[in-house]
C-alpha cells in the first residue's frame, strides 16, 4: 500500500509541475524560435535533424531539447 501511495504522489507531483511549467512558458517566444530557427526538410527519407545555429557549443541538455 505504501508503494502505491508513493507512486500516486509522484504522479500528482509530476502533473502539477507540468501544469506550472506550461503556464510559465512564453508562447510567443516559442513561436518565434520555431519559425526562425527550425527549417523544413526537403526529403522525407532524410533523418530528422533540427538545425540550430550553435550545435558545436551546445551542452548535452540543449542538444536533447531542454
Backbone as a chain_set.jsonl record, in Angstrom:
{"seq": "XXXXXXXXXXXXXXXXXXXXXXXXXXXXXXXXXXXXXXXXXXXXXXXXXXXXXXXXXXXXXXXXXX", "coords": {"N": [[0.826, -1.191, 0.0], [2.027, 1.183, 0.705], [3.813, 1.61, -1.383], [2.099, 2.04, -3.533], [0.857, 4.406, -2.747], [3.083, 6.131, -2.76], [3.709, 6.084, -5.489], [1.379, 7.222, -6.57], [1.511, 9.763, -5.389], [3.874, 10.686, -6.567], [3.082, 10.819, -9.259], [1.048, 12.759, -9.127], [2.56, 14.95, -8.275], [4.316, 15.265, -10.466], [2.433, 15.895, -12.45], [1.376, 18.316, -11.481], [3.677, 19.907, -11.519], [4.183, 19.934, -14.254], [1.954, 21.385, -15.165], [2.425, 23.889, -13.985], [4.827, 24.647, -15.233], [3.97, 24.736, -17.895], [2.186, 26.894, -17.837], [3.945, 28.961, -17.386], [5.477, 29.236, -19.658], [6.538, 31.265, -22.308], [4.557, 31.692, -24.857], [4.586, 33.148, -27.253], [7.304, 33.621, -27.621], [8.223, 31.019, -27.998], [6.917, 30.43, -30.399], [8.218, 32.264, -32.075], [10.89, 31.33, -31.992], [10.581, 28.767, -33.102], [9.656, 29.347, -35.692], [11.791, 30.816, -36.746], [14.242, 29.446, -36.271], [14.03, 26.684, -36.863], [14.132, 24.532, -39.677], [12.473, 23.439, -42.666], [12.353, 20.078, -43.871], [13.557, 18.863, -46.945], [13.482, 16.356, -48.148], [11.621, 13.503, -47.469], [12.806, 11.133, -46.735], [15.21, 11.662, -45.516], [17.031, 11.622, -42.439], [15.613, 12.984, -39.435], [16.625, 16.148, -38.501], [16.993, 18.873, -36.615], [18.179, 21.847, -37.348], [20.352, 23.92, -35.633], [21.776, 27.075, -34.722], [24.161, 27.015, -33.199], [25.367, 24.366, -32.738], [27.794, 23.067, -32.103], [28.767, 24.224, -29.775], [26.812, 23.718, -27.969], [25.399, 22.479, -24.953], [24.981, 19.172, -23.511], [22.388, 18.96, -22.469], [21.03, 20.958, -23.912], [21.257, 19.892, -26.458], [19.599, 17.655, -26.348], [17.176, 18.83, -26.154], [16.266, 20.415, -24.012]], "CA": [[0.0, 0.0, 0.0], [2.932, 2.326, 0.755], [4.358, 1.819, -2.722], [1.03, 2.606, -4.352], [0.706, 5.795, -2.297], [4.234, 6.879, -3.257], [3.556, 6.216, -6.939], [0.311, 8.197, -6.804], [2.034, 11.071, -5.004], [4.84, 11.076, -7.592], [2.33, 11.202, -10.461], [0.376, 14.032, -8.852], [3.609, 15.973, -8.252], [4.743, 15.493, -11.849], [1.345, 16.578, -13.148], [1.307, 19.708, -11.015], [4.867, 20.577, -12.035], [3.953, 20.116, -15.687], [0.992, 22.473, -15.345], [3.084, 25.145, -13.614], [5.778, 24.977, -16.292], [3.22, 25.081, -19.1], [1.625, 28.237, -17.682], [5.023, 29.943, -17.362], [6.168, 29.304, -20.951], [6.156, 32.392, -23.158], [4.154, 31.05, -26.099], [5.021, 33.962, -28.39], [8.737, 33.385, -27.803], [8.352, 29.684, -28.576], [6.512, 30.542, -31.792], [9.285, 32.971, -32.779], [12.043, 30.433, -32.122], [10.247, 27.688, -34.027], [9.558, 29.838, -37.069], [13.053, 31.358, -37.245], [15.393, 28.56, -36.114], [13.836, 25.35, -37.425], [13.963, 24.541, -41.122], [11.747, 22.291, -43.194], [13.147, 19.094, -44.591], [13.16, 18.728, -48.342], [13.242, 14.967, -48.489], [11.002, 12.758, -46.372], [13.641, 9.996, -46.375], [16.346, 12.107, -44.717], [16.764, 11.561, -40.99], [15.191, 14.254, -38.861], [17.677, 16.912, -37.854], [16.616, 20.266, -36.451], [19.438, 22.58, -37.389], [20.463, 25.059, -34.741], [22.904, 27.929, -35.077], [25.392, 26.795, -32.447], [25.352, 22.988, -32.262], [29.085, 22.634, -31.589], [28.971, 24.75, -28.424], [25.638, 23.42, -27.151], [25.596, 21.47, -23.916], [24.205, 17.944, -23.724], [20.984, 19.256, -22.155], [20.494, 21.713, -25.035], [21.19, 19.003, -27.621], [18.449, 16.747, -26.255], [15.943, 19.592, -26.271], [15.825, 21.141, -22.816]], "C": [[0.873, 1.258, 0.0], [3.469, 2.666, -0.626], [3.329, 2.478, -3.633], [0.803, 4.076, -4.002], [1.847, 6.655, -2.822], [4.152, 7.098, -4.765], [2.49, 7.26, -7.263], [0.782, 9.61, -6.472], [3.029, 11.581, -6.045], [4.128, 11.529, -8.865], [1.624, 12.539, -10.286], [1.386, 15.175, -8.863], [4.089, 16.292, -9.656], [3.682, 16.241, -12.649], [1.251, 18.041, -12.754], [2.496, 20.506, -11.534], [4.712, 20.876, -13.516], [3.008, 21.288, -15.951], [1.619, 23.831, -15.026], [4.036, 25.589, -14.717], [5.05, 25.413, -17.555], [2.644, 26.49, -19.011], [2.694, 29.318, -17.738], [5.777, 30.076, -18.683], [5.619, 30.491, -21.739], [5.843, 31.847, -24.549], [4.571, 31.841, -27.336], [6.502, 33.755, -28.67], [8.982, 32.016, -28.417], [7.994, 29.722, -30.057], [7.603, 31.221, -32.62], [10.488, 32.056, -33.008], [11.77, 29.337, -33.146], [10.226, 28.189, -35.462], [10.876, 30.356, -37.609], [14.188, 30.352, -37.235], [15.233, 27.208, -36.799], [13.539, 25.447, -38.917], [13.193, 23.302, -41.556], [12.704, 21.342, -43.878], [12.631, 18.993, -46.016], [12.753, 17.298, -48.68], [12.687, 14.23, -47.273], [11.878, 11.602, -45.901], [14.858, 10.39, -45.551], [16.034, 11.955, -43.238], [16.423, 12.944, -40.448], [16.367, 14.911, -38.164], [17.239, 18.365, -37.804], [17.889, 21.073, -36.329], [19.363, 23.803, -36.493], [21.716, 25.834, -35.108], [24.214, 27.474, -34.441], [25.447, 25.376, -31.872], [26.67, 22.565, -31.624], [29.31, 23.08, -30.146], [27.795, 24.448, -27.487], [25.979, 22.346, -26.115], [24.735, 20.247, -24.237], [22.72, 18.189, -23.498], [20.328, 20.013, -23.321], [20.33, 20.823, -26.255], [19.99, 18.07, -27.554], [17.13, 17.512, -26.148], [15.468, 20.338, -25.057], [16.462, 22.493, -22.772]], "O": [[0.524, 2.267, -0.613], [3.573, 3.834, -1.001], [3.661, 3.372, -4.411], [0.579, 4.895, -4.893], [1.621, 7.776, -3.277], [4.486, 8.175, -5.258], [2.691, 8.094, -8.146], [0.48, 10.552, -7.205], [3.032, 12.768, -6.372], [4.53, 12.516, -9.481], [1.609, 13.359, -11.204], [1.106, 16.248, -9.397], [4.252, 17.461, -10.004], [4.008, 17.126, -13.439], [1.065, 18.908, -13.609], [2.34, 21.656, -11.945], [5.073, 21.96, -13.976], [3.241, 22.087, -16.858], [1.366, 24.811, -15.725], [4.056, 26.76, -15.095], [5.471, 26.363, -18.216], [2.617, 27.208, -20.011], [2.403, 30.461, -18.091], [6.635, 30.949, -18.81], [4.408, 30.696, -21.826], [6.754, 31.57, -25.329], [4.881, 31.245, -28.368], [6.915, 33.717, -29.83], [9.859, 31.868, -29.268], [8.683, 29.118, -30.88], [7.881, 30.799, -33.742], [11.039, 32.021, -34.108], [12.633, 29.018, -33.963], [10.732, 27.513, -36.358], [11.077, 30.342, -38.824], [15.037, 30.398, -38.125], [16.219, 26.643, -37.271], [12.796, 26.322, -39.362], [13.25, 22.258, -40.908], [13.739, 21.753, -44.401], [11.425, 19.033, -46.261], [11.79, 17.073, -49.412], [13.235, 14.332, -46.176], [11.714, 11.132, -44.775], [15.483, 9.523, -44.939], [14.889, 12.14, -42.826], [16.903, 13.955, -40.961], [17.028, 14.292, -37.331], [17.127, 19.018, -38.842], [18.593, 20.992, -35.323], [18.437, 24.609, -36.583], [22.62, 25.289, -35.742], [25.265, 27.54, -35.078], [25.562, 25.202, -30.659], [26.661, 21.771, -30.684], [29.975, 22.383, -29.38], [27.795, 24.881, -26.335], [26.753, 21.427, -26.384], [23.876, 20.288, -25.118], [21.885, 17.686, -24.249], [19.183, 19.727, -23.672], [19.369, 20.977, -27.01], [19.419, 17.725, -28.588], [16.069, 16.893, -26.06], [14.352, 20.857, -25.064], [16.219, 23.26, -21.841]]}, "num_chains": 1, "name": "protein.A"}
